[in-house]
Tab-separated table of C-alpha atoms in Angstrom:
chain	number	residue	atom	x	y	z
A	190	MET	CA	104.877	17.066	161.887
A	191	LYS	CA	108.014	15.786	160.758
A	192	LYS	CA	107.051	16.290	157.200
A	193	GLU	CA	106.368	20.320	157.678
A	194	LYS	CA	109.780	20.384	159.444
A	195	THR	CA	111.537	18.755	155.936
A	196	LYS	CA	109.731	21.286	153.791
A	197	LYS	CA	110.946	24.351	155.950
A	198	ALA	CA	114.259	23.083	155.646
A	199	LYS	CA	114.169	22.909	152.394
A	200	THR	CA	113.017	26.162	151.514
A	201	LYS	CA	116.042	27.643	153.614
A	202	VAL	CA	118.486	25.844	151.346
A	203	GLU	CA	117.056	26.870	148.236
A	204	ALA	CA	116.980	30.574	149.772
A	205	GLU	CA	120.342	30.782	150.488
A	206	GLU	CA	122.451	33.381	148.431
A	207	GLU	CA	125.783	32.326	146.365
A	208	ILE	CA	128.467	34.955	147.160
A	209	LEU	CA	131.570	34.895	144.514
A	210	ASP	CA	134.705	35.700	145.704
A	211	ILE	CA	136.275	37.489	142.719
A	212	PRO	CA	139.861	38.493	142.784
A	213	GLU	CA	140.431	42.329	142.131
A	214	ASP	CA	142.322	41.844	139.275
A	215	GLU	CA	139.836	40.590	137.713
A	216	ILE	CA	136.483	41.743	138.124
A	217	TRP	CA	135.979	43.477	135.010
A	218	THR	CA	136.808	40.037	133.149
A	219	TYR	CA	135.548	37.276	135.372
A	220	ARG	CA	133.304	34.591	133.668
A	221	ILE	CA	130.413	32.615	135.474
A	222	GLU	CA	130.094	29.214	134.399
A	223	GLY	CA	126.945	29.107	131.715
A	224	LEU	CA	127.328	33.097	130.643
A	225	ALA	CA	129.050	34.852	128.263
A	226	PRO	CA	132.324	36.456	128.758
A	227	PRO	CA	132.723	40.351	129.645
A	228	LYS	CA	133.012	42.581	126.509
A	229	ILE	CA	135.641	44.594	127.914
A	230	ASN	CA	138.496	45.402	125.696
A	231	VAL	CA	137.248	42.684	123.381
A	232	SER	CA	136.154	43.407	119.473
A	233	TYR	CA	132.057	42.681	119.079
A	234	LYS	CA	131.516	40.000	116.454
A	235	ASP	CA	131.268	41.283	113.022
A	236	ALA	CA	132.042	44.758	114.360
A	237	THR	CA	133.439	46.075	111.087
A	238	GLY	CA	130.503	44.766	108.756
A	239	LYS	CA	127.821	46.824	111.513
A	240	LYS	CA	130.184	49.886	110.814
A	241	ILE	CA	129.887	49.775	107.511
A	242	ILE	CA	125.805	49.059	107.413
A	243	PHE	CA	125.631	52.158	109.532
A	244	VAL	CA	127.853	54.437	107.368
A	245	VAL	CA	126.106	53.336	104.107
A	246	PHE	CA	122.217	54.121	106.199
A	247	ILE	CA	123.175	57.342	107.313
A	248	SER	CA	124.596	58.066	103.665
A	249	ILE	CA	121.360	57.123	102.010
A	250	ALA	CA	119.515	59.268	104.915
A	251	VAL	CA	121.587	62.614	104.003
A	252	LEU	CA	121.054	62.032	100.393
A	253	LEU	CA	117.111	61.065	100.154
A	254	SER	CA	117.190	64.836	102.850
A	255	LEU	CA	119.062	66.606	100.029
A	256	PHE	CA	116.903	65.523	97.589
A	257	PHE	CA	113.833	66.295	99.260
A	258	SER	CA	115.317	69.809	100.002
A	259	VAL	CA	115.941	70.366	96.578
A	260	ARG	CA	112.634	69.175	95.270
A	261	ALA	CA	110.490	71.459	97.875
A	262	LEU	CA	113.363	74.617	96.317
A	263	LEU	CA	112.497	73.673	93.114
A	264	ASN	CA	108.963	72.412	93.407
A	265	THR	CA	106.855	71.882	90.477
A	266	GLY	CA	103.692	72.795	91.743
A	267	ASP	CA	100.721	71.600	92.541
A	268	LEU	CA	97.120	72.465	93.165
A	269	GLU	CA	94.551	71.015	95.243
A	270	TYR	CA	91.042	71.432	94.330
A	271	LYS	CA	87.938	69.463	95.980
A	272	GLU	CA	84.244	69.985	94.344
A	273	ASN	CA	81.454	71.168	97.043
A	274	ASP	CA	77.840	71.954	96.203
A	275	THR	CA	78.440	75.431	94.454
A	276	GLY	CA	81.305	74.545	92.752
A	277	TYR	CA	84.853	73.687	93.599
A	278	LYS	CA	87.113	74.532	97.082
A	279	LEU	CA	90.838	75.568	96.662
A	280	VAL	CA	92.223	73.477	99.313
A	281	GLN	CA	95.935	73.584	97.987
A	282	PHE	CA	98.004	76.333	96.286
A	283	SER	CA	101.784	75.062	95.747
A	284	ASN	CA	103.813	77.292	93.910
A	285	ASN	CA	106.509	76.245	91.197
A	286	GLY	CA	108.742	79.142	91.822
A	287	LEU	CA	107.059	81.209	89.059
A	288	ILE	CA	103.899	82.214	89.644
A	289	LYS	CA	103.384	86.035	91.167
A	290	THR	CA	99.978	86.908	90.560
A	291	PHE	CA	97.312	83.905	90.400
A	292	ASP	CA	93.122	83.893	89.906
A	293	VAL	CA	90.558	82.682	92.064
A	294	GLU	CA	87.967	82.281	89.776
A	295	TYR	CA	87.900	79.055	87.770
A	296	VAL	CA	90.137	75.609	88.769
A	297	ALA	CA	93.710	76.498	87.461
A	298	ASP	CA	95.752	73.485	86.395
A	299	ILE	CA	99.726	73.658	85.979
A	300	ASP	CA	101.220	71.514	83.234
A	301	ASN	CA	105.650	71.782	84.350
A	302	SER	CA	106.498	70.286	81.138
A	303	LYS	CA	105.674	73.694	79.343
A	304	ILE	CA	108.312	75.539	81.169
A	305	GLU	CA	111.132	76.526	79.622
A	306	ALA	CA	114.506	75.119	80.404
A	307	GLY	CA	116.088	77.401	82.900
A	308	ALA	CA	113.152	79.286	83.893
A	309	LEU	CA	112.565	76.899	87.303
A	310	ILE	CA	115.178	78.280	89.629
A	311	ALA	CA	114.866	78.633	93.472
A	312	GLY	CA	113.599	81.872	94.547
A	313	GLY	CA	111.856	82.488	91.489
A	314	ALA	CA	112.878	83.903	87.908
A	315	GLU	CA	115.308	85.910	86.449
A	316	ASN	CA	113.732	87.844	83.979
A	317	GLU	CA	109.847	87.344	85.240
A	318	GLU	CA	108.777	89.808	82.611
A	319	ASN	CA	110.245	87.107	79.758
A	320	ILE	CA	108.519	83.990	81.697
A	321	ASN	CA	106.270	82.349	79.224
A	322	MET	CA	103.127	81.573	81.439
A	323	ASP	CA	101.240	78.866	79.564
A	324	PHE	CA	102.039	76.780	81.597
A	325	LEU	CA	99.031	77.627	83.870
A	326	THR	CA	95.661	77.626	82.295
A	327	TYR	CA	92.103	77.943	83.874
A	328	ASP	CA	88.973	75.440	83.126
A	329	GLU	CA	85.906	78.099	82.566
A	330	GLU	CA	83.538	75.208	83.397
A	331	LYS	CA	84.532	74.661	86.672
A	332	THR	CA	83.667	77.705	88.939
A	333	VAL	CA	85.600	78.204	92.213
A	334	THR	CA	83.535	79.223	95.170
A	335	GLU	CA	85.742	78.559	98.011
A	336	ILE	CA	89.429	79.445	99.795
A	337	HIS	CA	90.183	76.527	102.554
A	338	GLU	CA	91.936	77.666	105.417
A	339	TYR	CA	96.005	77.529	104.744
A	340	ALA	CA	95.522	77.484	100.882
A	341	PHE	CA	98.317	79.836	100.443
A	342	ASN	CA	99.945	79.032	103.173
A	343	CYS	CA	103.921	80.171	103.495
A	344	ASP	CA	104.231	80.640	99.906
A	345	ALA	CA	107.347	83.289	98.899
A	346	THR	CA	106.795	84.118	95.749
A	347	LEU	CA	103.147	85.114	95.078
A	348	GLN	CA	102.511	88.430	94.762
A	349	VAL	CA	98.788	89.193	93.975
A	350	VAL	CA	95.671	87.139	94.356
A	351	ASN	CA	92.726	87.844	92.511
A	352	VAL	CA	89.292	86.830	93.852
A	353	GLY	CA	86.620	86.140	91.549
A	354	ALA	CA	82.969	87.011	92.023
A	355	ASP	CA	81.936	83.615	92.743
A	356	VAL	CA	83.927	82.812	95.582
A	357	THR	CA	81.499	82.993	98.882
A	358	LYS	CA	83.992	81.477	101.793
A	359	ILE	CA	87.323	82.700	102.341
A	360	ASP	CA	88.888	80.739	105.744
A	361	ASN	CA	90.308	83.668	107.742
A	362	LYS	CA	93.723	81.909	107.459
A	363	ALA	CA	93.873	81.131	104.162
A	364	PHE	CA	96.618	83.574	103.165
A	365	TYR	CA	99.085	82.713	106.492
A	366	SER	CA	102.491	83.337	106.124
A	367	CYS	CA	102.748	84.594	102.653
A	368	TRP	CA	105.514	86.582	102.693
A	369	ALA	CA	105.995	88.359	99.202
A	370	LEU	CA	101.946	88.783	98.843
A	371	GLN	CA	101.265	92.017	98.261
A	372	CYS	CA	97.537	92.820	97.669
A	373	ILE	CA	94.080	90.634	96.965
A	374	TYR	CA	91.837	92.309	94.627
A	375	VAL	CA	88.094	91.190	94.785
A	376	ASP	CA	85.805	91.169	91.842
A	377	GLU	CA	83.347	93.643	92.285
A	378	ASN	CA	80.407	91.815	91.867
A	379	ASN	CA	81.358	89.836	94.651
A	380	PRO	CA	78.386	89.593	97.307
A	381	ASN	CA	80.408	88.430	100.016
A	382	TYR	CA	83.859	90.237	100.163
A	383	CYS	CA	85.496	93.158	98.872
A	384	ASP	CA	88.908	95.179	98.643
A	385	VAL	CA	90.017	98.785	99.655
A	386	ASP	CA	93.457	99.192	97.424
A	387	GLY	CA	94.157	95.285	97.616
A	388	VAL	CA	93.470	94.531	101.305
A	389	LEU	CA	90.894	92.041	101.770
A	390	TYR	CA	87.714	93.280	103.447
A	391	ASN	CA	83.859	91.388	103.766
A	392	LYS	CA	81.234	93.203	101.631
A	393	ASP	CA	79.996	95.697	103.915
A	394	LYS	CA	83.489	96.660	105.742
A	395	THR	CA	82.221	95.245	108.617
A	396	GLU	CA	85.405	93.323	109.159
A	397	ILE	CA	88.610	93.168	108.190
A	398	ILE	CA	90.075	90.201	107.252
A	399	CYS	CA	93.824	90.384	105.766
A	400	TYR	CA	96.333	92.906	105.295
A	401	PRO	CA	99.025	91.296	102.941
A	402	ILE	CA	102.203	90.823	104.564
A	403	ASP	CA	104.077	92.906	101.886
A	404	HIS	CA	101.802	94.938	101.192
A	405	ASP	CA	103.947	98.452	102.325
A	406	LYS	CA	105.769	96.929	99.109
A	407	TYR	CA	103.099	97.846	96.857
A	408	LEU	CA	102.356	101.109	98.740
A	409	ARG	CA	106.345	102.050	97.991
A	410	LYS	CA	105.877	101.572	94.167
A	411	GLU	CA	102.519	103.062	94.232
A	412	LEU	CA	103.568	106.362	95.963
A	413	GLY	CA	107.244	106.535	94.428
A	414	TYR	CA	109.646	105.506	97.294
A	415	THR	CA	111.348	103.090	94.878
A	416	ASP	CA	114.605	104.918	94.248
A	417	LEU	CA	115.852	104.995	98.134
A	418	VAL	CA	119.628	105.017	98.211
A	419	ASP	CA	121.822	104.738	101.572
A	420	ASP	CA	124.468	107.446	102.558
A	421	ASP	CA	126.941	105.783	100.016
A	422	GLY	CA	124.169	105.810	97.263
A	423	ASN	CA	123.306	101.899	97.263
A	424	PRO	CA	119.930	101.068	96.642
A	425	MET	CA	117.610	100.985	99.769
A	426	GLU	CA	114.061	98.743	99.167
A	427	GLU	CA	112.560	100.701	102.655
A	428	LEU	CA	113.671	103.397	105.065
A	429	TRP	CA	114.295	102.413	108.606
A	430	GLY	CA	115.026	105.913	110.099
A	431	PRO	CA	116.406	109.245	108.977
A	432	THR	CA	119.532	109.515	107.605
A	433	GLU	CA	122.037	112.257	105.921
A	434	LYS	CA	119.954	112.051	102.652
A	435	TYR	CA	116.595	111.496	104.444
A	436	ASP	CA	115.855	114.026	107.158
A	437	GLU	CA	113.428	113.524	110.111
A	438	GLY	CA	111.106	115.246	108.267
A	439	PHE	CA	110.885	112.939	105.040
A	440	PHE	CA	111.193	109.679	107.163
A	441	GLN	CA	107.669	111.486	108.889
A	442	LYS	CA	106.486	111.563	105.898
A	443	TYR	CA	107.586	108.075	104.642
A	444	ASN	CA	106.174	106.380	107.881
A	445	GLU	CA	102.428	108.332	106.914
A	446	ASP	CA	102.431	107.296	103.506
A	447	VAL	CA	103.532	103.809	103.578
A	448	ARG	CA	103.846	102.119	107.187
A	449	THR	CA	100.607	104.226	108.724
A	450	TYR	CA	96.942	102.416	108.127
A	451	VAL	CA	93.643	103.439	108.949
A	452	VAL	CA	90.772	100.977	110.114
A	453	PRO	CA	87.464	102.734	108.217
A	454	SER	CA	84.906	103.693	110.978
A	455	THR	CA	82.545	100.676	109.499
A	456	VAL	CA	84.605	97.678	110.945
A	457	GLU	CA	83.563	96.485	114.496
A	458	LYS	CA	86.076	93.244	113.992
A	459	ILE	CA	89.345	92.536	112.970
A	460	CYS	CA	89.900	89.014	111.876
A	461	PRO	CA	92.333	86.189	113.374
A	462	LEU	CA	95.923	86.653	111.819
A	463	CYS	CA	94.276	89.623	109.910
A	464	PHE	CA	98.025	92.169	110.568
A	465	ASN	CA	100.487	89.564	111.483
A	466	TYR	CA	103.570	90.256	110.265
A	467	ALA	CA	102.725	93.306	109.181
A	468	ASN	CA	105.286	96.162	108.684
A	469	VAL	CA	103.067	98.646	110.064
A	470	ASP	CA	104.176	101.658	112.324
A	471	THR	CA	101.061	103.253	113.436
A	472	TYR	CA	97.450	102.359	113.439
A	473	TYR	CA	94.092	104.066	113.810
A	474	LEU	CA	91.008	101.786	114.814
A	475	PRO	CA	87.787	102.907	115.113
A	476	ASP	CA	86.178	103.692	118.506
A	477	GLY	CA	83.337	100.960	117.454
A	478	LEU	CA	85.816	97.915	116.759
A	479	LYS	CA	84.136	95.755	119.164
A	480	GLU	CA	86.630	92.557	118.646
A	481	ILE	CA	90.205	91.789	117.970
A	482	GLY	CA	90.676	88.223	116.744
A	483	THR	CA	93.379	85.668	117.573
A	484	LEU	CA	96.735	86.688	116.901
A	485	ALA	CA	95.311	89.701	114.894
A	486	PHE	CA	98.558	91.586	115.347
A	487	PHE	CA	101.224	88.923	115.835
A	488	ASP	CA	104.598	89.902	115.795
A	489	CYS	CA	104.207	92.899	114.471
A	490	GLY	CA	107.620	94.241	115.779
A	491	ASN	CA	107.469	97.260	113.457
A	492	MET	CA	104.537	98.763	115.776
A	493	HIS	CA	105.105	101.688	117.734
A	494	ASN	CA	101.671	103.362	117.945
A	495	ILE	CA	98.221	102.053	117.938
A	496	TYR	CA	95.300	104.670	118.366
A	497	SER	CA	91.729	104.810	118.793
A	498	TYR	CA	89.544	107.490	117.083
A	499	VAL	CA	86.117	109.215	117.461
A	500	PRO	CA	85.106	109.615	113.676
A	501	THR	CA	83.125	112.103	112.493
A	502	ALA	CA	79.375	112.154	111.475
A	503	ASP	CA	80.704	111.494	107.944
A	504	GLY	CA	82.710	108.135	109.322
A	505	VAL	CA	86.285	107.464	107.674
A	506	SER	CA	86.608	105.229	104.787
A	507	GLU	CA	89.983	106.285	103.471
A	508	THR	CA	92.608	103.532	104.747
A	509	ARG	CA	95.678	106.079	104.163
A	510	PHE	CA	96.555	108.714	106.590
A	511	THR	CA	96.146	112.211	105.308
A	512	GLY	CA	95.778	114.102	108.885
A	513	ARG	CA	94.752	113.731	111.830
A	514	GLU	CA	91.785	116.255	111.961
A	515	LYS	CA	89.975	114.223	109.505
A	516	LEU	CA	89.726	111.420	112.191
A	517	GLY	CA	87.803	113.082	114.948
A	518	ALA	CA	89.272	112.584	118.257
A	519	ILE	CA	92.153	110.367	118.713
A	520	TYR	CA	92.949	108.667	121.790
A	521	LEU	CA	96.325	106.829	123.076
A	522	SER	CA	94.005	103.485	123.817
A	523	LEU	CA	92.542	100.454	122.286
A	524	PRO	CA	88.579	101.656	121.442
A	525	GLU	CA	86.383	102.365	123.632
A	526	CYS	CA	83.844	99.844	122.109
A	527	LEU	CA	86.383	97.046	122.560
A	528	GLU	CA	84.611	93.831	124.057
A	529	ALA	CA	87.447	90.941	123.422
A	530	ILE	CA	90.874	90.489	122.668
A	531	GLY	CA	91.918	86.953	121.200
A	532	SER	CA	94.574	84.971	122.355
A	533	ASP	CA	98.341	86.723	121.191
A	534	ALA	CA	96.462	89.262	119.194
A	535	PHE	CA	99.743	91.570	120.499
A	536	THR	CA	102.223	88.853	121.061
A	537	ARG	CA	106.192	89.989	119.980
A	538	ASP	CA	104.797	93.168	119.500
A	539	ARG	CA	107.972	94.657	121.305
A	540	GLY	CA	108.031	98.567	119.376
A	541	LEU	CA	104.663	99.327	121.763
A	542	THR	CA	105.469	101.298	124.819
A	543	TYR	CA	102.300	102.100	126.404
A	544	MET	CA	98.774	99.915	126.322
A	545	TYR	CA	95.303	100.907	128.027
A	546	ILE	CA	92.036	98.411	128.145
A	547	PRO	CA	89.197	99.814	127.856
A	548	GLU	CA	86.118	98.974	130.445
A	549	ASN	CA	84.247	96.968	127.858
A	550	VAL	CA	86.661	94.564	127.167
A	551	LYS	CA	85.038	91.750	129.490
A	552	LYS	CA	87.539	88.667	127.397
A	553	ILE	CA	91.118	88.357	126.934
A	554	GLY	CA	92.361	85.464	125.610
A	555	HIS	CA	95.745	83.832	126.340
A	556	HIS	CA	99.298	84.985	126.184
A	557	ALA	CA	97.329	88.120	124.449
A	558	PHE	CA	100.690	90.405	125.130
A	559	TRP	CA	103.057	87.709	125.743
A	560	ASP	CA	106.710	88.456	125.170
A	561	SER	CA	106.194	92.487	124.562
A	562	VAL	CA	108.765	92.954	126.792
A	563	TYR	CA	112.254	92.748	126.738
A	564	LYS	CA	116.101	93.416	127.453
A	565	ASP	CA	117.840	95.019	125.278
A	566	LYS	CA	121.563	93.612	125.516
A	567	ASN	CA	122.765	96.461	123.854
A	568	ASP	CA	121.153	99.131	125.927
A	569	GLU	CA	124.198	100.252	128.323
A	570	SER	CA	121.838	103.163	129.733
A	571	GLY	CA	121.021	100.404	132.470
A	572	THR	CA	117.374	101.245	132.477
A	573	GLY	CA	116.295	97.831	132.324
A	574	LEU	CA	112.969	95.922	130.412
A	575	HIS	CA	111.506	97.998	126.985
A	576	GLY	CA	108.318	97.435	125.711
A	577	ILE	CA	105.170	97.580	127.511
A	578	SER	CA	105.730	99.427	130.619
A	579	GLN	CA	102.610	98.470	132.209
A	580	MET	CA	99.200	97.741	131.707
A	581	ASN	CA	96.689	100.051	132.286
A	582	ILE	CA	92.966	99.118	133.190
A	583	ALA	CA	90.161	101.368	132.843
A	584	CYS	CA	88.155	99.395	135.642
A	585	ASP	CA	88.758	98.420	139.047
A	586	GLU	CA	90.528	95.409	140.225
A	587	GLU	CA	87.446	93.286	141.814
A	588	THR	CA	85.421	93.802	138.272
A	589	PHE	CA	88.529	93.270	135.881
A	590	LYS	CA	89.158	89.780	137.760
A	591	SER	CA	85.656	88.950	136.959
A	592	TYR	CA	86.007	89.002	133.655
A	593	GLU	CA	87.237	85.857	131.028
A	594	ILE	CA	90.696	86.324	131.530
A	595	GLY	CA	93.188	83.858	129.922
A	596	SER	CA	96.590	82.603	131.396
A	597	SER	CA	99.582	84.366	131.094
A	598	TRP	CA	97.766	87.542	129.149
A	599	ARG	CA	100.351	90.307	130.145
A	600	PRO	CA	103.649	91.058	129.594
A	601	LYS	CA	106.432	88.822	131.234
A	602	TYR	CA	109.895	89.028	131.159
A	603	ASP	CA	111.455	85.545	131.857
A	604	TYR	CA	115.278	84.596	131.031
A	605	LEU	CA	117.271	82.501	133.548
A	606	LEU	CA	116.903	83.697	137.070
A	607	PHE	CA	115.209	87.232	135.936
A	608	LYS	CA	111.584	86.746	135.943
A	609	LYS	CA	109.033	90.155	135.695
A	610	THR	CA	105.369	90.732	135.158
A	611	ILE	CA	104.634	93.982	133.840
A	612	ASP	CA	102.957	95.520	136.919
A	613	THR	CA	98.900	96.541	136.283
A	614	VAL	CA	97.271	100.022	137.091
A	615	TYR	CA	93.269	99.778	137.714
A	616	ASN	CA	91.280	102.788	137.368
A	617	ALA	CA	93.423	104.068	134.545
A	618	GLU	CA	92.093	107.397	132.405
A	619	ARG	CA	92.166	106.821	128.388
A	620	GLN	CA	94.685	109.984	127.477
A	621	PRO	CA	93.365	112.032	124.317
A	622	VAL	CA	95.968	112.770	121.837
A	623	GLU	CA	96.570	116.707	121.467
């Protein structure tokens, strides 16, 4: 018993806290025995040396960043291929800033030692027609049969791609963000693909695969809109609206010629990323279209009209707009046979003001119409939001909710404390265009 009491007493002593009585004027400098003194108003040891090391490190990092940035601008170009069962797959095309036209037929090689001094500059060649292209060679013993996804990713120089007869597979994302690309031409003997005036389709034209981002520039050259000038006589590359020189009639004709696209009546699918960033004002989609792929019309800020048409018995094969009477019945809606709308299909399409969803649409991906409503800071009329004002749905609410509908599919304005999701109108009727 005595032993237990002794043990408890010892534990109590060990648990006692030591309270330090520190004078107020020493609170930041008081030193506890056995510990280092506080570093208040005291220079650290070797502080100058550490500052020098830090400055040198940052300087090296900045220089390396500049070095690699310049290398990126003056890219010497690399082409990557991988052998497959039928030939070779183009995995990565890297432009050296000089290649405007590229053939996907045989394995190519870039010999930068053959480039003349001064020819390679950021943004391309000063005198393109005088550049000797001998640095680009093709090995005709190595046939290219496939184009990998993102093979031409974000190229800002390439204008024309020629696809050979033996290319049997092209990934839908092969030409993503090729800002200067005007045309994709396909050898007429290719069994799987074709082009319609430089726009890529599958062979039977049931799928439209890629509308080149800068295709409207090709159309301006083809149709004679190359000498546009502003009201002061300065050259303009394109026309955005009526001016003193170009009246409303001229601008309407310009839009119909250059910025209107008719999807042929045979097409049943618009592939992912097909029209992303395209400078098209008006689309006519065939009523037999069944699917609009993911990101198909992503960030088409200049799109203002999207119509569907019921073709006549002869069908429609011409992609240039030559008059509504040749398209049959036209409706202010998506096509009646449409079944699926992919994720982000119409994201950031702020030029649209009306949208009608046919009752056959049973699948809508997430954020399908995201950010297609906005508030114009320069609008002093006080009308509020612009863009798509409401979603018009052909079927009733209960039926629509049973479909496969992704999250945040409707347009929504969301900025600071002001949040508004666009209203939905069910049992809406399809509107014909007179």
